[in-house]
Structure formats: C-alpha cells, structure tokens
Tab-separated table of N, CA and C in Angstrom:
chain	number	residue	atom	x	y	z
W	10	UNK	N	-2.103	-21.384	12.022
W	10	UNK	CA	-1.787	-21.455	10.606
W	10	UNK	C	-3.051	-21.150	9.811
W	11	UNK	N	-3.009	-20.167	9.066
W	11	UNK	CA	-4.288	-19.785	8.187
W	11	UNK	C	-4.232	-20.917	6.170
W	12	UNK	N	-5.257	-20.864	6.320
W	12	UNK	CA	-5.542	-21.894	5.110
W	12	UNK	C	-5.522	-21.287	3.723
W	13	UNK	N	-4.718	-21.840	2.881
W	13	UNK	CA	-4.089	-21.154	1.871
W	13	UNK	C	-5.534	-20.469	1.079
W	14	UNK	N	-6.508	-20.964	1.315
W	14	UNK	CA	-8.224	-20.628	0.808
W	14	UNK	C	-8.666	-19.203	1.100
W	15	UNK	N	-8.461	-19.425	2.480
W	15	UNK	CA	-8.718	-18.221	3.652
W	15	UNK	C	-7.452	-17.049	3.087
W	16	UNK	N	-6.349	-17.560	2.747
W	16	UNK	CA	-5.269	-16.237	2.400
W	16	UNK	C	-5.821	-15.934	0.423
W	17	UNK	N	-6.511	-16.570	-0.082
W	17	UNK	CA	-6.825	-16.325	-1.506
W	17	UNK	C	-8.864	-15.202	-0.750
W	18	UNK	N	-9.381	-15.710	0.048
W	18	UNK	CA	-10.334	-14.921	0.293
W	18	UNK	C	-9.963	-13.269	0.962
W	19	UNK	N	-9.393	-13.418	1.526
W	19	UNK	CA	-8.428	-12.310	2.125
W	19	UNK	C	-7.440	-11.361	1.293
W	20	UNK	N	-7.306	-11.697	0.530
W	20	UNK	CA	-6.548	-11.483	-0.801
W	20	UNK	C	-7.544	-10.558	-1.669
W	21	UNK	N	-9.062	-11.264	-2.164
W	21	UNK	CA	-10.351	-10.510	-2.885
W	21	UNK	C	-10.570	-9.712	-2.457
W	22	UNK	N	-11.233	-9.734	-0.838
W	22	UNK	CA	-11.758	-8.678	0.199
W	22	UNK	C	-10.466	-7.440	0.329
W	23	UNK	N	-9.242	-7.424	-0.128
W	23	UNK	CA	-8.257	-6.045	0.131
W	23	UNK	C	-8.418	-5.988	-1.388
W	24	UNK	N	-8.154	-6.887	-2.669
W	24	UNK	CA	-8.138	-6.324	-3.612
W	24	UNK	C	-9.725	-5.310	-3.872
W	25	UNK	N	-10.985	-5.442	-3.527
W	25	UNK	CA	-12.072	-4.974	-3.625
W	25	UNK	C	-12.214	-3.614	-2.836
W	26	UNK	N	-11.404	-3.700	-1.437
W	26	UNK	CA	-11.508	-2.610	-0.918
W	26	UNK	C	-10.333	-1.840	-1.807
W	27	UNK	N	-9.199	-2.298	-2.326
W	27	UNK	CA	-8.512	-1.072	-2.848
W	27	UNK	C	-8.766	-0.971	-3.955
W	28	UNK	N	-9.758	-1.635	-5.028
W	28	UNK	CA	-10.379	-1.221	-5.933
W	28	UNK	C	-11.228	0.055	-5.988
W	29	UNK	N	-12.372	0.467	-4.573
W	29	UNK	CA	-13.364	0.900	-3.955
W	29	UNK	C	-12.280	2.112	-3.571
W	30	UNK	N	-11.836	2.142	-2.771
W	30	UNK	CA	-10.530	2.837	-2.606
W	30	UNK	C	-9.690	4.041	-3.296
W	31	UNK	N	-9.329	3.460	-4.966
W	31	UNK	CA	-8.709	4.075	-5.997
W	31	UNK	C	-10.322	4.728	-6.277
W	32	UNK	N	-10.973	4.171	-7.045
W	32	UNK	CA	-12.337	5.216	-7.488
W	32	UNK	C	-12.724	6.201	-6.829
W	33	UNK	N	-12.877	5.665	-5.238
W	33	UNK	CA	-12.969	7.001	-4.594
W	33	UNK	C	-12.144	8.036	-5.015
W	34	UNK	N	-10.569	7.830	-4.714
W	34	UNK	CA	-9.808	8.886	-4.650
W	34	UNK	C	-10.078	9.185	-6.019
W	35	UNK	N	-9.674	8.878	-6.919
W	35	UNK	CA	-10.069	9.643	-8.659
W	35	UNK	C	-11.619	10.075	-8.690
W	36	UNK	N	-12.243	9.798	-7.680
W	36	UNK	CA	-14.043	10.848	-7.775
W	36	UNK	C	-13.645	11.829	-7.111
W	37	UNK	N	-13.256	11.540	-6.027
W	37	UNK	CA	-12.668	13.200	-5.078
W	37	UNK	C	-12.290	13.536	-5.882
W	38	UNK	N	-10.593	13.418	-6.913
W	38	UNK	CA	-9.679	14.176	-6.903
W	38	UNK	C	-10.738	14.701	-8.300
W	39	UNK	N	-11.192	14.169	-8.934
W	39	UNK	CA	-11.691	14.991	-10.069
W	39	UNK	C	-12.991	15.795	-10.163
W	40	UNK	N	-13.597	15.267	-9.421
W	40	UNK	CA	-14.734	16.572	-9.015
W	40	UNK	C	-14.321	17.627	-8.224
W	41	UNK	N	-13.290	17.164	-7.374
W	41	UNK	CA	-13.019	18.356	-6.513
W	41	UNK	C	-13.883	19.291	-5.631
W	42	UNK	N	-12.973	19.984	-4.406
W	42	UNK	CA	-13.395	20.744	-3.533
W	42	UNK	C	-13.611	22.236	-3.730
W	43	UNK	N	-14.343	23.189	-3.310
W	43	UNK	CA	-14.181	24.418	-3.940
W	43	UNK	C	-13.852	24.897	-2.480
W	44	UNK	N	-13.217	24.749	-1.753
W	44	UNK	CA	-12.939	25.191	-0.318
W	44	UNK	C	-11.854	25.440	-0.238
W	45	UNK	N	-11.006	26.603	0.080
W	45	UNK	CA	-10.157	27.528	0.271
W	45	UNK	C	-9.088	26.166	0.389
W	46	UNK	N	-8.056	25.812	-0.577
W	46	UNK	CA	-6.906	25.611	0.011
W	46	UNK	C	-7.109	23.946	-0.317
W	47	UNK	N	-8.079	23.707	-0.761
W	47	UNK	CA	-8.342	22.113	-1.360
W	47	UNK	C	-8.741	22.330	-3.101
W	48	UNK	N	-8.420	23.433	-3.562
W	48	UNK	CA	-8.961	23.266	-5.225
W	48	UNK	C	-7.689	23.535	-5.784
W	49	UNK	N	-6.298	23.044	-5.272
W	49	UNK	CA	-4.927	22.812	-6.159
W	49	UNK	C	-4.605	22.010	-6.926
W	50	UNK	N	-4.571	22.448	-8.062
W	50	UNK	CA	-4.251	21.400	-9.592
W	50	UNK	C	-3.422	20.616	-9.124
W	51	UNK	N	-2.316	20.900	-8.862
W	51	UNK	CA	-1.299	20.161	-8.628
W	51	UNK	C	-1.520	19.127	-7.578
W	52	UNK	N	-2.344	19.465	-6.676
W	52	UNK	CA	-2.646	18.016	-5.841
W	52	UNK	C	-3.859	16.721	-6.548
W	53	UNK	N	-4.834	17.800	-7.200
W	53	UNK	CA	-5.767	16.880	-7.317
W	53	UNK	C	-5.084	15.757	-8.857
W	54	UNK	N	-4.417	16.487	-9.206
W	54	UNK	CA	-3.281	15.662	-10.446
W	54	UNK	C	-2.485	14.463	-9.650
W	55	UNK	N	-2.017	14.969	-8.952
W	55	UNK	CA	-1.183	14.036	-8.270
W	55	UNK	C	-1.700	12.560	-7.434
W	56	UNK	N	-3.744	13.156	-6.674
W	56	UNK	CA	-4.498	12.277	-6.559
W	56	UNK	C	-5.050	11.416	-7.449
W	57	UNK	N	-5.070	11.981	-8.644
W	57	UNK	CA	-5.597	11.310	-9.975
W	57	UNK	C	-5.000	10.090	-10.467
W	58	UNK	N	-3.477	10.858	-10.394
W	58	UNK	CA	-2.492	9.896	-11.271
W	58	UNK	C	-2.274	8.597	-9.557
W	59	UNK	N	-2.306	9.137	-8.583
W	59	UNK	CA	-1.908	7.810	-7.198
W	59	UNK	C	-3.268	7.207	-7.465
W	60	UNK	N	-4.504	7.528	-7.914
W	60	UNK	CA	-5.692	6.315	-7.854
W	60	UNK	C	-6.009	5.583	-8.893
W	61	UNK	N	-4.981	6.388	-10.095
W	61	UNK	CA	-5.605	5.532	-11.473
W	61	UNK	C	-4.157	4.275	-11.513
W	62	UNK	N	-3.074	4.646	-10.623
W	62	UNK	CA	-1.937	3.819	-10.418
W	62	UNK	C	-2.541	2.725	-9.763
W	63	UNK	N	-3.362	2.946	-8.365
W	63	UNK	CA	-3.676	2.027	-7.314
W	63	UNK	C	-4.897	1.136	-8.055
W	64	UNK	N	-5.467	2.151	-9.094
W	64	UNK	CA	-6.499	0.822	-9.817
W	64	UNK	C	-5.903	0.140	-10.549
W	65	UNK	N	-4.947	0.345	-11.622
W	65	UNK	CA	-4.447	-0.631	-12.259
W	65	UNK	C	-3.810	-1.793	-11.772
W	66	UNK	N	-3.222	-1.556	-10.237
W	66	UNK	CA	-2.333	-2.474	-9.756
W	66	UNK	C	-3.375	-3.557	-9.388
W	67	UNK	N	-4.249	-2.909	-8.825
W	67	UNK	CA	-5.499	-3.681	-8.005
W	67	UNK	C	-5.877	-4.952	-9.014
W	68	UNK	N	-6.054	-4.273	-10.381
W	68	UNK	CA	-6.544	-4.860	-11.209
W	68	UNK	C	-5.950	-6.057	-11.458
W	69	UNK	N	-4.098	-5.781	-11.819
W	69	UNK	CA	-3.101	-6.467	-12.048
W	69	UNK	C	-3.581	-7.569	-11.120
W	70	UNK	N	-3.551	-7.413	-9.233
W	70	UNK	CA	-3.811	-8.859	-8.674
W	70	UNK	C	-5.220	-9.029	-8.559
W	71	UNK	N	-5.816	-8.702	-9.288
W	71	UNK	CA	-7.285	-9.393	-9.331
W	71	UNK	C	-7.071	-10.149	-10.309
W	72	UNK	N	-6.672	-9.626	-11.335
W	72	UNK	CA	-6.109	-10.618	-12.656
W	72	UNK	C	-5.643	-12.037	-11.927
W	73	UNK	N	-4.301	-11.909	-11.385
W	73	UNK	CA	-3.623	-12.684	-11.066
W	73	UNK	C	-4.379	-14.098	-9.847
W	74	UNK	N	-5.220	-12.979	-9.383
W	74	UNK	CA	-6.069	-14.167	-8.550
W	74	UNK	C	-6.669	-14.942	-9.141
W	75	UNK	N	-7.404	-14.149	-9.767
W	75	UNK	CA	-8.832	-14.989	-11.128
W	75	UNK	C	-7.645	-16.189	-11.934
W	76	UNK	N	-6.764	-15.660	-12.191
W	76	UNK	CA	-6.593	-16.500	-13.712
W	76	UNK	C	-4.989	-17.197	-12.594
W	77	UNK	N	-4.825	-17.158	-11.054
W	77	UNK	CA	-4.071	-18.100	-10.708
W	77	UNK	C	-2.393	-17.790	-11.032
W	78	UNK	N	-2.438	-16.339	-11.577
W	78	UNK	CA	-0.781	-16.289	-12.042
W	78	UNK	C	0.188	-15.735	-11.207
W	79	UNK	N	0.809	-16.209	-10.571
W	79	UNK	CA	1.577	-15.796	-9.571
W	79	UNK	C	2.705	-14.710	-9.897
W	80	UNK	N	3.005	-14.845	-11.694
W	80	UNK	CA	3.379	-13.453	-11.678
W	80	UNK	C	2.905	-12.157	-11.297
W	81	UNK	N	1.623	-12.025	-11.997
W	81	UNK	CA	0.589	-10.369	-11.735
W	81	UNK	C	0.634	-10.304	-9.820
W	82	UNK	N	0.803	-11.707	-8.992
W	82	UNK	CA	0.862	-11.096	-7.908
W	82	UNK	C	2.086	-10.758	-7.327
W	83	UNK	N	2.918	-11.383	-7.882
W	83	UNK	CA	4.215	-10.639	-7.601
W	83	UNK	C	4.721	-9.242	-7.691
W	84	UNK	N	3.839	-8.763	-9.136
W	84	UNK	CA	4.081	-7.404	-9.662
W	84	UNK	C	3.195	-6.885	-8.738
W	85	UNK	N	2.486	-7.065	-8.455
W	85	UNK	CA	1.639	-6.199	-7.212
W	85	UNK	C	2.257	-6.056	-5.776
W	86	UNK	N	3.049	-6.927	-5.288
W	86	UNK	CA	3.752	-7.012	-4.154
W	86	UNK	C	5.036	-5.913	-4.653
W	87	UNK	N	5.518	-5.993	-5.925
W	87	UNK	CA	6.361	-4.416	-5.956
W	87	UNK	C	5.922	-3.766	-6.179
W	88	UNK	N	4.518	-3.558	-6.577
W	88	UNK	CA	4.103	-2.043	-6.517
W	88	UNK	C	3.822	-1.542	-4.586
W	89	UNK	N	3.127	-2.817	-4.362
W	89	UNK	CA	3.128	-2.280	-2.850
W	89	UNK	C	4.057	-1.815	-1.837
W	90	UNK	N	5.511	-2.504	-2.466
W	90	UNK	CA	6.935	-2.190	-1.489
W	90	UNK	C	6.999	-0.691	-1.800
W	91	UNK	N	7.313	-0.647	-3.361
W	91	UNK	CA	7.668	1.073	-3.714
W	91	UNK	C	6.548	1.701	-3.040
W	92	UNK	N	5.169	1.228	-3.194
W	92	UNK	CA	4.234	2.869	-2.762
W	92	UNK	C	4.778	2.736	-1.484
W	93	UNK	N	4.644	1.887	-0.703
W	93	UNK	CA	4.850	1.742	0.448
W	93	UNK	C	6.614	3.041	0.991
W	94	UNK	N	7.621	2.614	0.474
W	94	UNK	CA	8.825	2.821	0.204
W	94	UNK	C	8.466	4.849	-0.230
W	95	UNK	N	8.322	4.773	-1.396
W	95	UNK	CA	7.562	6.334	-0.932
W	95	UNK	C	7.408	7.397	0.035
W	96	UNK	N	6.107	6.257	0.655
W	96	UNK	CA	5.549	6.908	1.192
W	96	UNK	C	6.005	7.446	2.243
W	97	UNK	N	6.611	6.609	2.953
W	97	UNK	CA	7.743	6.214	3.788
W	97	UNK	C	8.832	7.972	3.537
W	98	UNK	N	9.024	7.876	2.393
W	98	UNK	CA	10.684	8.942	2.204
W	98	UNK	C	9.577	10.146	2.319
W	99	UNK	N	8.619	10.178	1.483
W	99	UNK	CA	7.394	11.736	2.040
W	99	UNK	C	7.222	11.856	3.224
W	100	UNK	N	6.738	11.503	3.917
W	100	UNK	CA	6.545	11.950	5.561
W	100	UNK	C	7.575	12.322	6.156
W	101	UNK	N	8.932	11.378	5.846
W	101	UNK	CA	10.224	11.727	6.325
W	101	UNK	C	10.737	13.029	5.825
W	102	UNK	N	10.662	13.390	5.019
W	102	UNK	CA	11.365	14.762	4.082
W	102	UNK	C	10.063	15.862	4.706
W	103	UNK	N	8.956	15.749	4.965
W	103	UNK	CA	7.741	16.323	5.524
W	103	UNK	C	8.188	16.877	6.972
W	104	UNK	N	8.264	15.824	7.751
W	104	UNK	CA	9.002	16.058	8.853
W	104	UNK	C	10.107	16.597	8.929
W	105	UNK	N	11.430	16.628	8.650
W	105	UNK	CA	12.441	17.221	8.443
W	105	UNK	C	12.382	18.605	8.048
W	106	UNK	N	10.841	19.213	6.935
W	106	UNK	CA	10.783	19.975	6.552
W	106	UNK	C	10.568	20.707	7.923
W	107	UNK	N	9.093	20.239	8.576
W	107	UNK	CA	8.351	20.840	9.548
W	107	UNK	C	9.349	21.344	11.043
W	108	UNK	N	10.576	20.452	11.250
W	108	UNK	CA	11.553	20.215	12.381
W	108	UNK	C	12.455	21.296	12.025
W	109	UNK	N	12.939	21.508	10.439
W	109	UNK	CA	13.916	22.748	10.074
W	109	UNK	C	13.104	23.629	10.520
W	110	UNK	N	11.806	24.468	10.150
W	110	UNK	CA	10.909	25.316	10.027
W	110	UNK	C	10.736	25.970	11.907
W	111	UNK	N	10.560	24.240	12.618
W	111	UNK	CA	10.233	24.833	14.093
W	111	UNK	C	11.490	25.275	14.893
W	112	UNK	N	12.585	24.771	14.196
W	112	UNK	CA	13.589	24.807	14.774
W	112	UNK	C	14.149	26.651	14.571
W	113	UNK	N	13.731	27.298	12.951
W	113	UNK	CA	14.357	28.041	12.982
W	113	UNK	C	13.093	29.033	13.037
W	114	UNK	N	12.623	28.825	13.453
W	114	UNK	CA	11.319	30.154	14.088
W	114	UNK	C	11.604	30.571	15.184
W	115	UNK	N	12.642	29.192	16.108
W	115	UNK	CA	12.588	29.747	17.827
W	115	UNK	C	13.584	30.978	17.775
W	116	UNK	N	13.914	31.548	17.345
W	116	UNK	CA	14.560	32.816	16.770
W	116	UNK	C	15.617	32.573	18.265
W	117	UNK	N	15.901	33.968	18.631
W	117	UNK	CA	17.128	34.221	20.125
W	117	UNK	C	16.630	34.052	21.439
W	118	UNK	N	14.647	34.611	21.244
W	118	UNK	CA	14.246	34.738	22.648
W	118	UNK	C	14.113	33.110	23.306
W	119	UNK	N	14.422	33.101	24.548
W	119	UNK	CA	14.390	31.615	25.170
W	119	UNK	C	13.281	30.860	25.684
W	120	UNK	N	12.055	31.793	25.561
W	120	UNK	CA	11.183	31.266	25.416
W	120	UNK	C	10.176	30.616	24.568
W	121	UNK	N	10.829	30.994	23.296
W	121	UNK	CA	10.893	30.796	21.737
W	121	UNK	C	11.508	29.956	21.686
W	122	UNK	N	12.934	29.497	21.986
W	122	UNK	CA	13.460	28.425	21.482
W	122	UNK	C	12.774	27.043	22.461
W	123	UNK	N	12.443	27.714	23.222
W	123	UNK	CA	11.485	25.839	24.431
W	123	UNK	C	10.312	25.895	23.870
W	124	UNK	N	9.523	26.501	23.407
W	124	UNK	CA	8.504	26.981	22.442
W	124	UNK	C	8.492	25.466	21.090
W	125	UNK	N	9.230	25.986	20.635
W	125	UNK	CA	10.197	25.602	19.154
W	125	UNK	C	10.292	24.028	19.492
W	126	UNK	N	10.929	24.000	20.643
W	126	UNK	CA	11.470	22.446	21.091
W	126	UNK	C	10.376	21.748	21.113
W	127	UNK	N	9.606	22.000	21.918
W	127	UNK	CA	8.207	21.323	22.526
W	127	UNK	C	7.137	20.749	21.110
W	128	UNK	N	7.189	21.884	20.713
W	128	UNK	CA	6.637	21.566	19.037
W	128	UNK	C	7.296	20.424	17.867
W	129	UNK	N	8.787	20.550	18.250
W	129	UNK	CA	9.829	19.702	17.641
W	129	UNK	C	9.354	18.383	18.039
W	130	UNK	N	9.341	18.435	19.512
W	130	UNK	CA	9.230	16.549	20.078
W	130	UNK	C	7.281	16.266	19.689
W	131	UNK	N	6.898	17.379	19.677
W	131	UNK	CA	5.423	16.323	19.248
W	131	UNK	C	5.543	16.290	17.740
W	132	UNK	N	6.015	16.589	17.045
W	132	UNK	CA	6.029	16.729	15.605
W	132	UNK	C	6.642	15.118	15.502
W	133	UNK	N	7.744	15.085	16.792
W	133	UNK	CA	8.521	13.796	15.949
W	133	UNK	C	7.505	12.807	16.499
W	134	UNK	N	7.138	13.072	18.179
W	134	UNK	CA	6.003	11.698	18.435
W	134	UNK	C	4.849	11.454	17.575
W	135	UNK	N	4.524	12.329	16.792
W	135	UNK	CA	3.001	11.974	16.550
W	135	UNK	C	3.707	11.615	14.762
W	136	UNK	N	5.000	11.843	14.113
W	136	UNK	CA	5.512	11.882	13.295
W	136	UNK	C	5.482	9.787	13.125
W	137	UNK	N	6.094	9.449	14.286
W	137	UNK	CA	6.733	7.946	15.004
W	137	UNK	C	5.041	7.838	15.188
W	138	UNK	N	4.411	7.599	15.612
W	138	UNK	CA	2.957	6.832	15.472
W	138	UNK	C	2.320	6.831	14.044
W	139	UNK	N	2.697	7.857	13.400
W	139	UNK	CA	1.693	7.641	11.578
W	139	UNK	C	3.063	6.907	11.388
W	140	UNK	N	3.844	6.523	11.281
W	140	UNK	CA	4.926	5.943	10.639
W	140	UNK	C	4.773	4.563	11.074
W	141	UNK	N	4.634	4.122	12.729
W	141	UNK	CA	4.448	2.787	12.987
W	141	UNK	C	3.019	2.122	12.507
W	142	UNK	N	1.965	2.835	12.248
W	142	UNK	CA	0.862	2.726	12.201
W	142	UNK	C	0.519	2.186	10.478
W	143	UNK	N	1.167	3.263	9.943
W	143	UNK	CA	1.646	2.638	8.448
W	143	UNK	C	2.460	1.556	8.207
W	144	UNK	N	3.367	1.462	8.790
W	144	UNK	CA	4.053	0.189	8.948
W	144	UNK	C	3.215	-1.157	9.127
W	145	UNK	N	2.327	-1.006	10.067
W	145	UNK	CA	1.902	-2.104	10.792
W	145	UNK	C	0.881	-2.521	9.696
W	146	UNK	N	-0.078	-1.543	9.054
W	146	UNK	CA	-0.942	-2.015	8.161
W	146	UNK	C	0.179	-2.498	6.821
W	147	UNK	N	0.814	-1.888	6.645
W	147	UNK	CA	1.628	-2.601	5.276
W	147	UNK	C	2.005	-3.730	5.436
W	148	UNK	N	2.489	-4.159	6.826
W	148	UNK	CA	3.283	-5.806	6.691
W	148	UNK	C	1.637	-6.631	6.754
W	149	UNK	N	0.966	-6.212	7.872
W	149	UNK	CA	-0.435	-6.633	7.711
W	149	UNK	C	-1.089	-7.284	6.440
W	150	UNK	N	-1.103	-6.300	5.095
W	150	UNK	CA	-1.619	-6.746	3.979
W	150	UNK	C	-0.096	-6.918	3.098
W	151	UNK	N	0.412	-6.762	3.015
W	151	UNK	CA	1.855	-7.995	2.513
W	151	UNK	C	1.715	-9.279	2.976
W	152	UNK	N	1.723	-9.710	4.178
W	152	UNK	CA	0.810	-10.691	4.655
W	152	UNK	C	-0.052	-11.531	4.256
W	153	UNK	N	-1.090	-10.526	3.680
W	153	UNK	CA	-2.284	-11.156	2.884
W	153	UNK	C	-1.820	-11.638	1.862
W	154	UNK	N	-1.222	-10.463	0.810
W	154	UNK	CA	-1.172	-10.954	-0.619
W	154	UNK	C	0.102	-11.840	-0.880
W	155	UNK	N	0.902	-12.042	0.407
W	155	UNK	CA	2.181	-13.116	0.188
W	155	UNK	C	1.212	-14.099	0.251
W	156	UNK	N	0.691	-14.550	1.087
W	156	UNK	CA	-0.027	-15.293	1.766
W	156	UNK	C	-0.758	-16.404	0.056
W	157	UNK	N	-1.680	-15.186	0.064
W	157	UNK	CA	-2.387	-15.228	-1.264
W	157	UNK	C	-1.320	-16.136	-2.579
W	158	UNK	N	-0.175	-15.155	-2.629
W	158	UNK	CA	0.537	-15.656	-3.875
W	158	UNK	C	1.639	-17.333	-3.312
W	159	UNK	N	1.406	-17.946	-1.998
W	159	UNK	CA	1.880	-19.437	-1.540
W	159	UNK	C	0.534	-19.862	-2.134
W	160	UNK	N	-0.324	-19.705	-2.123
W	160	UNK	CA	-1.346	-20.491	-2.349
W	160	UNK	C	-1.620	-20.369	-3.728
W	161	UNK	N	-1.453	-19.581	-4.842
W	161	UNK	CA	-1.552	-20.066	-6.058
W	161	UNK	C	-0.507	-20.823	-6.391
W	162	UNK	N	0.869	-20.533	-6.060
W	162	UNK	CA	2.157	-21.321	-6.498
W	162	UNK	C	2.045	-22.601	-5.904
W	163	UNK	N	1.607	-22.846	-4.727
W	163	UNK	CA	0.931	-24.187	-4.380
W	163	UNK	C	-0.039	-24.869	-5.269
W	164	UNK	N	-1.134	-24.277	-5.507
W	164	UNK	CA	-2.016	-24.847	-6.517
W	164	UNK	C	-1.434	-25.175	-7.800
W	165	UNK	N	-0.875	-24.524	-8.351
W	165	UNK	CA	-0.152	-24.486	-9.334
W	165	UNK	C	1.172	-25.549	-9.555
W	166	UNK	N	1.754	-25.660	-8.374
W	166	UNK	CA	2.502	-26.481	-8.581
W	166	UNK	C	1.660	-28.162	-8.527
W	167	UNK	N	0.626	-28.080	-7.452
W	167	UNK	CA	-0.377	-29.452	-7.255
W	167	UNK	C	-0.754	-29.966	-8.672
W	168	UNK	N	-0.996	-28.848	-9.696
W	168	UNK	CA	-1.575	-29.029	-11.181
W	168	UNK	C	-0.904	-29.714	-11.768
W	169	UNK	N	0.852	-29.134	-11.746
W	169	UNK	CA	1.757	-29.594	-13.004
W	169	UNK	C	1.871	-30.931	-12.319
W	170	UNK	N	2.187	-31.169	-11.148
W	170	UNK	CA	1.943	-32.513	-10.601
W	170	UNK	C	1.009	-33.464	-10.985
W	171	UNK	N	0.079	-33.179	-11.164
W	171	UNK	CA	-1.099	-33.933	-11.032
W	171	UNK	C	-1.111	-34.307	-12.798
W	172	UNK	N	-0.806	-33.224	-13.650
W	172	UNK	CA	-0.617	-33.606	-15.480
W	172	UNK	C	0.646	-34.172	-15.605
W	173	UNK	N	1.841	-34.357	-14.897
W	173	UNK	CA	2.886	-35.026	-14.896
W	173	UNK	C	2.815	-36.407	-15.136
W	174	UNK	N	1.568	-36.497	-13.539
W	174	UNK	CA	1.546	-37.702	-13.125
W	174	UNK	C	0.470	-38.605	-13.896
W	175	UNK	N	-0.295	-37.878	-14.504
W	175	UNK	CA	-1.202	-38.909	-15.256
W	175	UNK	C	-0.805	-38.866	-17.074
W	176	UNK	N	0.101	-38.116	-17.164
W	176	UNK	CA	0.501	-37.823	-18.583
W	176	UNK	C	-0.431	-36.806	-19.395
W	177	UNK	N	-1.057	-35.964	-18.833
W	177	UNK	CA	-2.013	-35.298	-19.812
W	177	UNK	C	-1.404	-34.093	-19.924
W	178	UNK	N	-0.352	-33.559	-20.286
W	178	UNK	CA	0.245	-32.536	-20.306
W	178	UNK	C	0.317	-31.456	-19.658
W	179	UNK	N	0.813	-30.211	-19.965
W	179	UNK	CA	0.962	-29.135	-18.654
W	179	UNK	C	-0.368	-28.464	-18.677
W	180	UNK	N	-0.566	-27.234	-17.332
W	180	UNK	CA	-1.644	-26.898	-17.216
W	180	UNK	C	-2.138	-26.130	-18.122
C-alpha cells in the first residue's frame, strides 16, 4: 500500500516532467527542423497546439495539487483519458491505413502477395507492442494522479472534519 504523501510526491515529479515535456515539444515544434521532410506547417502546428494543451493541463494539476482541489485534478484525469483515447484511435486508423496500403501493393504476383503478408503481420506485431506499451504507461500514471487526487479528498475531507468538530467553520 503506497502512502497517500508518496502518491501527492509522485503526482509533482510527473506533473514537472510533463511540464518539462510540453516546453520541449513547443521549442522543437517552433524553432523547427530544416531537414527534408521535418519542416511541415501542418505538423509543427499540430505539435504546438498538443504542447501548449499538455502545459495548460499540467498546470491545471499543479494548481490542483498546490491549492488541494480535487476538482483541477479531476479535470486533468479527463484530459488524460481523451489524449490518451486519441491517441489510441491515431495509431489505429495509422495502422489500418499502413495494412490497406500493404495489402493492396501485393498486386497478382504470389510472391508479392507473401511479400505484402509478412509486412502485414509485423506492422500488426510491432503495431500490438506501441499500443500495449502505451497502455501500460497510461494506467501507470492514472495511477499516480488517482492516487494523488484519494489523498487530497482525504485531506480534505480530515479538514471539514476537524472544523466540524471543533466549530470553527469550513475550510
């Protein structure tokens, strides 16, 4: 059993790294690469707008840690399902793309279509490892920040208790 302390320290240390995290990606995406095939508006926009999203959220449960509000960490636990949720339907529609594509390249010759196949099954194995792998870190830090948000609603509830019980009003 980890200590509701230890899930509020654990909680700082991911909000800091995905603070560290978002800046990076908005320094990449806005200085940018000048290398063939990495200087697309449309991606580095799209990096811009996913790191200035991932800072605000960050922010949201840093808020929520500092000042104890178990709402801001709640709203952070749905931002993490949807990115998560996302991310999830991109790789899938990615794959599907890549599986139509190998599938219809193996044209008539039959060495083309086992060609085609072979490419198909590593596309899906190595498709099924970034997918479990993502998985595993998401419940991982859901984990944390559930973790995190028992222990303010705990504290929080110890408070109204504690001004109940001596009459000095709410927190």
């Amino acid at each position: 059993m980890v200590s509701h302390q230890t899930f509020i320290v654990l909680a700082y240390i991911f909000c800091a790294l995905g603070i560290i995290g978002a800046l990076n990606t908005i320094a990449t995406a806005s200085i940018g690469s000048h290398h063939a095939g990495q200087n697309d508006g449309a991606n580095r926009v799209s990096s811009v707008v996913n790191g200035l999203a991932a800072l605000v959220f960050a922010g949201v449960l840093l808020f929520g840690l500092i000042k104890r509000r178990a709402e801001y960490i709640r709203a952070y636990i749905l931002y993490m399902k949807i990115h998560f949720g996302i991310l999830v339907v991109l790789i899938i529609i990615l794959n599907v793309i890549v599986v139509i594509f190998a599938a219809s390249a193996g044209g008539q010759d039959e060495h083309n279509k086992d060609a085609a196949l072979g490419a198909i099954g590593i596309v899906l194995l190595i498709t099924g490892i970034i997918l479990l792998v993502i998985t595993a870190f998401f419940f991982f830090f859901l984990w944390i920040v559930k973790g995190a948000l028992r222990a303010v609603e705990s504290e929080n509830s110890n408070r109204r208790y504690e001004a109940a019980s001596t009459g000095k009003g709410n927190i």
